[in-house]
Tab-separated table of C-alpha atoms in Angstrom:
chain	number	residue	atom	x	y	z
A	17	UNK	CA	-32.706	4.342	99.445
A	18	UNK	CA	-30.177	1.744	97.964
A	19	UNK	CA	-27.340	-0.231	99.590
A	20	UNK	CA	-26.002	0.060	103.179
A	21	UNK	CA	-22.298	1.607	102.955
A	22	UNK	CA	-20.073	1.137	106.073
A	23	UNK	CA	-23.227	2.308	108.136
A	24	UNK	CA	-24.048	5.223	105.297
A	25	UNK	CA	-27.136	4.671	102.486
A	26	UNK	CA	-26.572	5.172	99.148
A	27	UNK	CA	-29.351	7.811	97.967
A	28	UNK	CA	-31.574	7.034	95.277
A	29	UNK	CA	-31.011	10.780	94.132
A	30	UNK	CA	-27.717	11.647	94.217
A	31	UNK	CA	-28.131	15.216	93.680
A	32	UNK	CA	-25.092	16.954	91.656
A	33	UNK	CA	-23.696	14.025	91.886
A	34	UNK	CA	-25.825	12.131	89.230
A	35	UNK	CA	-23.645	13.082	86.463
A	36	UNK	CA	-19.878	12.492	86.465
A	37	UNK	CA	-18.171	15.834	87.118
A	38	UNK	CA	-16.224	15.915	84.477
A	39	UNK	CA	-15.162	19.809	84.547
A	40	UNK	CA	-14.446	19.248	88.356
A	41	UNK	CA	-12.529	16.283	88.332
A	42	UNK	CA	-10.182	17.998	85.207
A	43	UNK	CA	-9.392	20.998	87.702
A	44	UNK	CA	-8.882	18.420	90.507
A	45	UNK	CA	-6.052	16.343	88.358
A	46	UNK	CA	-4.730	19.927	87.023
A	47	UNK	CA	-4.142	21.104	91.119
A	48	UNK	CA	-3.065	17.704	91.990
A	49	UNK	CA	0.093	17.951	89.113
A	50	UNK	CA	0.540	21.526	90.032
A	51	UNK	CA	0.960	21.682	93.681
A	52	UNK	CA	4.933	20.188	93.689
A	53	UNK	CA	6.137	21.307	97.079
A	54	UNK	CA	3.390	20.328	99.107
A	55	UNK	CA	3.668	17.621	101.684
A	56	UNK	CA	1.506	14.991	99.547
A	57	UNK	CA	3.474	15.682	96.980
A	58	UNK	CA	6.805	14.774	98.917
A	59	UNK	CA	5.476	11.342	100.208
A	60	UNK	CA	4.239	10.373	97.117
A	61	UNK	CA	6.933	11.161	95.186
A	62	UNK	CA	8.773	7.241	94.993
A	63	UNK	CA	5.116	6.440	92.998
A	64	UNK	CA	4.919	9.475	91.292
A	65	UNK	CA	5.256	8.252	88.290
A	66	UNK	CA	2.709	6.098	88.368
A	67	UNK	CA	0.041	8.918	89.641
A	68	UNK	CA	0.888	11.237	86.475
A	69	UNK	CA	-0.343	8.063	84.455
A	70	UNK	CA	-3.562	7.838	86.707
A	71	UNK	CA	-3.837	11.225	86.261
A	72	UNK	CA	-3.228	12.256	82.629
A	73	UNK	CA	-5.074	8.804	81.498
A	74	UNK	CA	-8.730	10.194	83.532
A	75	UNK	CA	-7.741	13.114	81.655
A	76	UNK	CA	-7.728	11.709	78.162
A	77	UNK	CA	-10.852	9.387	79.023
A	78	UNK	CA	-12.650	12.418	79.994
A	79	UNK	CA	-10.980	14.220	76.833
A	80	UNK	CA	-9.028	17.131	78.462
A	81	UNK	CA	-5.555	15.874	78.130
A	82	UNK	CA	-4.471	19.613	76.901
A	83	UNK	CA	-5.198	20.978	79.984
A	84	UNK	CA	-2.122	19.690	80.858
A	85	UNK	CA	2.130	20.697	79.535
A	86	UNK	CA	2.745	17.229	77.705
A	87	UNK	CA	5.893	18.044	76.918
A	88	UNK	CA	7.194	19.401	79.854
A	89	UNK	CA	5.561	15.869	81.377
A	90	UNK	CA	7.819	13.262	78.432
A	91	UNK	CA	10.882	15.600	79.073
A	92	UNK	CA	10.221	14.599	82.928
A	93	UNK	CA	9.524	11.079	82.197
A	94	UNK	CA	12.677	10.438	80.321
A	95	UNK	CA	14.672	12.004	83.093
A	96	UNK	CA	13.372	9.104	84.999
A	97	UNK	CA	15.231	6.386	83.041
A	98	UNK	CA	18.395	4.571	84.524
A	99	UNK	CA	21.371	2.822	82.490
A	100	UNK	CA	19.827	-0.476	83.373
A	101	UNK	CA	16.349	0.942	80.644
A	102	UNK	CA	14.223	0.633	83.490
A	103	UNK	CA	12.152	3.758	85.273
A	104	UNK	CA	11.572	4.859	88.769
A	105	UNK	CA	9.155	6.721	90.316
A	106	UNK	CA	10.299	9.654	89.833
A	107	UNK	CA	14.055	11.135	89.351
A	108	UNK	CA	15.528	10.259	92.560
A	109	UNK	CA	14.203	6.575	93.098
A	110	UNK	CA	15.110	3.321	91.853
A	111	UNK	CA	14.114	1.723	88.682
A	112	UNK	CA	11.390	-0.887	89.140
A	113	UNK	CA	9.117	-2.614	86.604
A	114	UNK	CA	5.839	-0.801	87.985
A	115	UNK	CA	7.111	2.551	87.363
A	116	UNK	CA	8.635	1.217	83.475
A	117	UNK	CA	5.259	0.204	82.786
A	118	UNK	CA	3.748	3.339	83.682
A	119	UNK	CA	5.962	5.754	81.961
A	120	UNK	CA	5.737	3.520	78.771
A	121	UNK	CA	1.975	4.202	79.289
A	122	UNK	CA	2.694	7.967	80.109
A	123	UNK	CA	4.835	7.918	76.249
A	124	UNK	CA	2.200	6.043	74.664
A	125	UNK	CA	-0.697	8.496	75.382
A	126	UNK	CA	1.494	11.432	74.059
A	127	UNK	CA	2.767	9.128	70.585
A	128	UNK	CA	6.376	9.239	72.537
A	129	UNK	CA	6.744	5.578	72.844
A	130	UNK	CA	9.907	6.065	70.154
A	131	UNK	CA	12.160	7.742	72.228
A	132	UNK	CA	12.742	4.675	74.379
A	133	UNK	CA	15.614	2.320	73.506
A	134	UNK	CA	12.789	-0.651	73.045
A	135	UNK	CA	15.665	-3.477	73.233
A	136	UNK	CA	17.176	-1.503	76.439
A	137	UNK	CA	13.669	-1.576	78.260
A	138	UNK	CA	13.677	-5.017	77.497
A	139	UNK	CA	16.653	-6.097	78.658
A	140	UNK	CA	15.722	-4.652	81.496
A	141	UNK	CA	12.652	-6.556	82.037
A	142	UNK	CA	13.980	-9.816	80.848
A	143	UNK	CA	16.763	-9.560	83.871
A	144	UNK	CA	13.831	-9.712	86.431
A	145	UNK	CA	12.876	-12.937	85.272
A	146	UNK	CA	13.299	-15.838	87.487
A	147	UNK	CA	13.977	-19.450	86.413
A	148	UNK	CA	10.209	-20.446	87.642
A	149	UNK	CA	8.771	-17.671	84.713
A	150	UNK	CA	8.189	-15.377	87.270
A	151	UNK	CA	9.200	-11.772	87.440
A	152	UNK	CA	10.452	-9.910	90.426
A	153	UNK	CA	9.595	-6.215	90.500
A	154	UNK	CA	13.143	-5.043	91.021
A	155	UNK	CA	16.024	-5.832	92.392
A	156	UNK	CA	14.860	-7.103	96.451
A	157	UNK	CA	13.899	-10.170	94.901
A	158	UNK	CA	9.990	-9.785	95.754
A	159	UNK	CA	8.354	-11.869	93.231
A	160	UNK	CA	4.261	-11.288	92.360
A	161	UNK	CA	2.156	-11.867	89.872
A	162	UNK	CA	1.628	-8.085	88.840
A	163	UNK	CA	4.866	-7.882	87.626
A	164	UNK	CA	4.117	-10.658	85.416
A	165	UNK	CA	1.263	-8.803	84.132
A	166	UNK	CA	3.590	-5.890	84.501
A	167	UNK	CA	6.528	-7.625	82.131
A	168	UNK	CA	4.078	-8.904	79.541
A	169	UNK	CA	2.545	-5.305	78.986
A	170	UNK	CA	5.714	-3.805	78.711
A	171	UNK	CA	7.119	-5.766	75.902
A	172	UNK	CA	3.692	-5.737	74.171
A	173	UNK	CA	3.652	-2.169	74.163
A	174	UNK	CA	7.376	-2.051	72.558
A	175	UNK	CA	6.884	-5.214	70.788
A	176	UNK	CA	9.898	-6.987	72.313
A	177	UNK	CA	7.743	-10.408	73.621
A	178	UNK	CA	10.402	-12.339	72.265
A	179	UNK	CA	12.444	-10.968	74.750
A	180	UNK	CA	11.224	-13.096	77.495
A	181	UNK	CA	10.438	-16.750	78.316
A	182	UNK	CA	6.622	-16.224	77.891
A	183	UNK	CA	5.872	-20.095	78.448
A	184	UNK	CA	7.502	-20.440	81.527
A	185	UNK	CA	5.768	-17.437	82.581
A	186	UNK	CA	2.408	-18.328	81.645
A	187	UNK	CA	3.131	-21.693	83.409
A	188	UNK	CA	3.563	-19.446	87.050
A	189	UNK	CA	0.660	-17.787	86.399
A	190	UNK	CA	-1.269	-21.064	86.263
A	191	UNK	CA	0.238	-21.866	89.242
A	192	UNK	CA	-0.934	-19.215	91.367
A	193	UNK	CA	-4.691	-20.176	90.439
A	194	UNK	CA	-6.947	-21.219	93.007
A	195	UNK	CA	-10.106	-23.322	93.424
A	196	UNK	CA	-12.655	-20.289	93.343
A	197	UNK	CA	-10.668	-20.159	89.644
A	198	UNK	CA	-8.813	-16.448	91.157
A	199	UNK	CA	-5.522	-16.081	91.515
A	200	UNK	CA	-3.270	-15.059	94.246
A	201	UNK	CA	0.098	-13.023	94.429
A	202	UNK	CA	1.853	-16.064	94.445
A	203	UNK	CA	1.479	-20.059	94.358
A	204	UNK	CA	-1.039	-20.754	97.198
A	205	UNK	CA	-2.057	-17.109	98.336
A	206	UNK	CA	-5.870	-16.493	98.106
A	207	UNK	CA	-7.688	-14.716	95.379
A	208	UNK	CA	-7.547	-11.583	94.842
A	209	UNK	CA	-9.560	-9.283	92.638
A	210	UNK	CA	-6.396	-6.938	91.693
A	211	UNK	CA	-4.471	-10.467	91.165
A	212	UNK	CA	-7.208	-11.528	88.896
A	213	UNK	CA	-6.550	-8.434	86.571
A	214	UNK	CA	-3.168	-8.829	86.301
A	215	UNK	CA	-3.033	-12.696	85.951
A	216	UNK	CA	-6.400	-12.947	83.680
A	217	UNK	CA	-4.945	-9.624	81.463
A	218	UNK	CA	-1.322	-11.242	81.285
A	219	UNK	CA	-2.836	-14.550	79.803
A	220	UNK	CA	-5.015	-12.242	77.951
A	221	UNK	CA	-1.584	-10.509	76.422
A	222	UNK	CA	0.175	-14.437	75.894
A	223	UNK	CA	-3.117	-15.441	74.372
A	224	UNK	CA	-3.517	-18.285	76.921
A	225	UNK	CA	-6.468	-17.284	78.303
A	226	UNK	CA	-7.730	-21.400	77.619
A	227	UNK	CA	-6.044	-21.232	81.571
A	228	UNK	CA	-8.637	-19.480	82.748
A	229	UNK	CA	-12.073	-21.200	83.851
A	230	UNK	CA	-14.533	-18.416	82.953
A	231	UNK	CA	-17.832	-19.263	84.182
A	232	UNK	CA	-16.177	-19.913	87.683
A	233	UNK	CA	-13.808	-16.860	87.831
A	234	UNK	CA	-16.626	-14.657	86.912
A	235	UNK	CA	-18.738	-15.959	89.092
A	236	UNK	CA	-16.363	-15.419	91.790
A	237	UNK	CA	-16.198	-11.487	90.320
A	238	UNK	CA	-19.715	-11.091	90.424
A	239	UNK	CA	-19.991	-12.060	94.000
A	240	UNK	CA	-17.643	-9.261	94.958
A	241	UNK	CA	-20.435	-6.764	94.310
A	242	UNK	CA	-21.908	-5.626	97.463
A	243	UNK	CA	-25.344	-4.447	98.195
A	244	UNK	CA	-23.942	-1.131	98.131
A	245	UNK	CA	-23.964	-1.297	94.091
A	246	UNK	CA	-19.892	-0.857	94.918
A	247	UNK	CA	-17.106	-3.958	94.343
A	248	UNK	CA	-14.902	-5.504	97.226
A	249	UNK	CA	-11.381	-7.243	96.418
A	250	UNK	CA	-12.307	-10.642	98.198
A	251	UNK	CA	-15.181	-12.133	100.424
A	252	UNK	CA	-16.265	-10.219	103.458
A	253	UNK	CA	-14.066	-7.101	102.730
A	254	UNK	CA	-15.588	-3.245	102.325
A	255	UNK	CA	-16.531	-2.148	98.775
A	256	UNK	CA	-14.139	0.063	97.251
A	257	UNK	CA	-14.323	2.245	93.727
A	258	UNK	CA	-10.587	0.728	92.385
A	259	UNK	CA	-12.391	-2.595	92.768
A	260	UNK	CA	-14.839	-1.679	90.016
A	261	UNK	CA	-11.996	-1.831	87.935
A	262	UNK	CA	-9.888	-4.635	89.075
A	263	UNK	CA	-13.245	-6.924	89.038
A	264	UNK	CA	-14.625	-5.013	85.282
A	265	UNK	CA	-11.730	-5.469	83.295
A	266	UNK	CA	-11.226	-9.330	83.867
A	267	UNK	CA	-14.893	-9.597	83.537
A	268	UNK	CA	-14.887	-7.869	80.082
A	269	UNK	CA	-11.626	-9.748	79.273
A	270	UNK	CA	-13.742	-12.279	80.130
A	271	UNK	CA	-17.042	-11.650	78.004
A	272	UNK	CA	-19.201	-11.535	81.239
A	273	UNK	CA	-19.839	-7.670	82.150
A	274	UNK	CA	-23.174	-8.361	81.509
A	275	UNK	CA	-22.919	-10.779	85.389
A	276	UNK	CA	-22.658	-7.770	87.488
A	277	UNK	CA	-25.329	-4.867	88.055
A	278	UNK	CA	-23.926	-2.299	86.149
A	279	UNK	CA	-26.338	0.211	86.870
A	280	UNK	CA	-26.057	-0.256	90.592
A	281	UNK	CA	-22.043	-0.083	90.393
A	282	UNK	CA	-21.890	3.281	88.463
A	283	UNK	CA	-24.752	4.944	91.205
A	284	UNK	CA	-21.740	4.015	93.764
A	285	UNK	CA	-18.830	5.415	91.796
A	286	UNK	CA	-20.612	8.719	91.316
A	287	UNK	CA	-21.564	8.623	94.687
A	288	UNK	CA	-18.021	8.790	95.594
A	289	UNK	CA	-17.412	12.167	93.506
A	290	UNK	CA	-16.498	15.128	95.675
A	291	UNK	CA	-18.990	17.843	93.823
A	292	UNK	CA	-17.615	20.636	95.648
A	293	UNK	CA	-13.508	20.124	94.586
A	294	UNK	CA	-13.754	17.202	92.095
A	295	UNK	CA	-12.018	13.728	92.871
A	296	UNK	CA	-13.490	10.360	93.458
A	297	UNK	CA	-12.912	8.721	96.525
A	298	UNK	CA	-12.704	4.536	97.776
A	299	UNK	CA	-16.338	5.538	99.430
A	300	UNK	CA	-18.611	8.069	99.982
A	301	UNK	CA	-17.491	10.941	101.463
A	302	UNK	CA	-14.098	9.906	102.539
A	303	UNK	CA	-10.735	11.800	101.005
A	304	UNK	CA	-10.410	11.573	97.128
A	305	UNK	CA	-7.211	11.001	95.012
A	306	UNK	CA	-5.752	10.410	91.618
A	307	UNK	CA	-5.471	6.851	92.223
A	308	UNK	CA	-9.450	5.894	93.314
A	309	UNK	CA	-10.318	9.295	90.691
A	310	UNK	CA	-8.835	7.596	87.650
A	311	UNK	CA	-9.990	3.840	88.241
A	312	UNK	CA	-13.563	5.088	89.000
A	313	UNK	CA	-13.704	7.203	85.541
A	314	UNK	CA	-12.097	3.782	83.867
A	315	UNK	CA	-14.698	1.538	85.653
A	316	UNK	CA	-17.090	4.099	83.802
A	317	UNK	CA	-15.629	4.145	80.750
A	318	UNK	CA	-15.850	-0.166	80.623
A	319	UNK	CA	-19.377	0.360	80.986
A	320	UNK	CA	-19.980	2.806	78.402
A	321	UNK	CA	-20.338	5.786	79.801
A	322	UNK	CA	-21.495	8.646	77.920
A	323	UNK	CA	-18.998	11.107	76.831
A	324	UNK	CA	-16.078	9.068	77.982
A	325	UNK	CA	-13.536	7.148	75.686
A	326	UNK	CA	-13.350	3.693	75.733
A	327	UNK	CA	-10.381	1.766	77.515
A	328	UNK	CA	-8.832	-1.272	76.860
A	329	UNK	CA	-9.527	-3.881	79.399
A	330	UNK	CA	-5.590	-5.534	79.253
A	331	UNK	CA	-3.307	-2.831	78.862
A	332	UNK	CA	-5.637	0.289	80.779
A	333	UNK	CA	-5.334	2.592	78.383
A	334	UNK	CA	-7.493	4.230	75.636
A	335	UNK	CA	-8.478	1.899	73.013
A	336	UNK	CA	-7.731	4.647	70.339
A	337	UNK	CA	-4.217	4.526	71.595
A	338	UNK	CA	-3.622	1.075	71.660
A	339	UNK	CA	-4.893	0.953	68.052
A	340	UNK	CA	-2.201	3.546	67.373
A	341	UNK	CA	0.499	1.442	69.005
A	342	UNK	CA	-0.840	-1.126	66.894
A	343	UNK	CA	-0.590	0.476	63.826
A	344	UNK	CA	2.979	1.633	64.326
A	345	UNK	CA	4.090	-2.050	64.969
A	346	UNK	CA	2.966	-3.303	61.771
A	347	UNK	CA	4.174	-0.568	59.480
């Protein structure tokens, strides 16, 4: 038997499990965007934007993005837009710059990226910058560094960073770094594994990453695995699949995936598979969802697994769209 999990042991056979369930986690994502009127669906619905990217992205990783009306999805997207160029989470909600960067992702896997106004989006996320280089997410003022990360990725993707004060913001992010080398929400908050993504993949993005002190930051990553094979967010907190990515990408960012067990950490994630109705869940055998499904299949994909494209550690998509994006910019 392997690691202790919140009183549960990791099996050394994991049954169907062992493989990633690839055909069951498709049909899981398919029901998930199909079932509209259900009560999940209703309480969701101010992030659903950002669940069709969770969901469509595991899809193209896993390579069954046709299972799915893209179409029907950009013509949805789009309806999402307000005057200002940002996006909410869905039609009825708010713009805010979590929900822009996700249906810019949406647009990207489906080539759609030209039928935003690029100079509108960023206008839009240029207003939420603060005088400090920081970025509020929308208009309530709250200020943290994933919308940073948030800003920088957006006007990447449309190739608009000229658009913002990316010095000023790259001197916030160094001041929300701590002395484990992590980084917190803001200046003087403790580290964070899902602030660590976002601040290590913004400086990443403003090729500043000379900010970052990598032996100490990934040794602070490493230590978040768990003898569970699973990662945690922060010292003395439960292992959880997102965490595999949060902690992966910064450490691949970083050139040090090779500092964590990587055999142990994908024997938790498929652990966490639901073999019966497809899904990955935050541990074994508790509820699954798009969220913990598609940042379990990433985690996977960082690590190579067979069968699965790659992913870009900074901007958490497919590498073979980014290298499309890329290609349109410089034609």
């Amino acid at each position: 038997m392997q690691g202790n999990i919140r009183g549960h042991t990791t099996p050394t056979d994991l049954g169907a499990r062992a493989q990633l369930l690839v055909e069951k986690h498709a049909a899981y994502i398919r029901k998930v965007a199909d079932a509209k009127d259900t009560l999940e669906a209703h309480v969701t619905e101010h992030f659903r934007l950002s669940g069709v990217y969770w969901g469509l992205t595991a899809l193209y990783l896993m390579g069954k993005l046709d299972i799915v009306d893209g179409a029907a999805i950009v013509e949805w997207v789009l309806k999402c837009q307000h005057s200002s160029g940002g996006f909410g989470g869905s039609e009825r909600h708010d713009a805010h710059l979590l929900y822009t960067l996700s249906a810019l992702q949406v647009l990207a896997l489906y080539d759609k990226l030209h039928l935003v106004n690029a100079d509108q989006v960023a206008s839009y996320v240029q207003s939420l910058q603060q005088a400090d280089g920081s970025f509020t997410g929308d208009e309530s003022g709250e200020i943290d560094t994933r919308f940073s990360y948030v800003a920088f990725n957006c006007c990447s993707l449309l190739d608009r960073m000229d658009a913002i004060n990316v010095p000023e913001a790259v001197k916030f992010l160094v001041t929300c770094r701590n002395f484990d080398g992590g980084f917190g929400c803001r200046p003087g908050n403790e580290s964070h594994a899902g602030q660590v993504f976002t601040g290590v993949a913004a400086l990443a993005i403003a090729d500043s990453l000379q900010h970052v002190d990598r032996d100490l930051l990934c040794w602070w990553l490493s230590e978040r695995q768990t003898p569970s094979g699973g990662l945690c967010g922060r010292p003395e907190k439960l292992q959880d699949v997102c965490y595999s990515w949060w902690c992966l990408s910064a450490l691949c960012i970083l050139d040090r995936l090779h500092w964590i067990d990587q055999g142990a950490l994908t024997h938790f994630i498929l652990f966490c598979q639901d073999e019966n109705d497809g899904g990955i869940s935050d541990r074994p055998e508790d509820m699954v969802d798009a969220f913990h499904t598609f940042f379990g299949i990433a985690a996977l994909s960082l690590m190579g697994y067979k069968g699965l494209e790659p992913i870009d550690p900074v901007y958490a998509l497919p590498v073979k769209v980014m290298q499309r994006i890329r290609r349109h910019q410089e034609q």
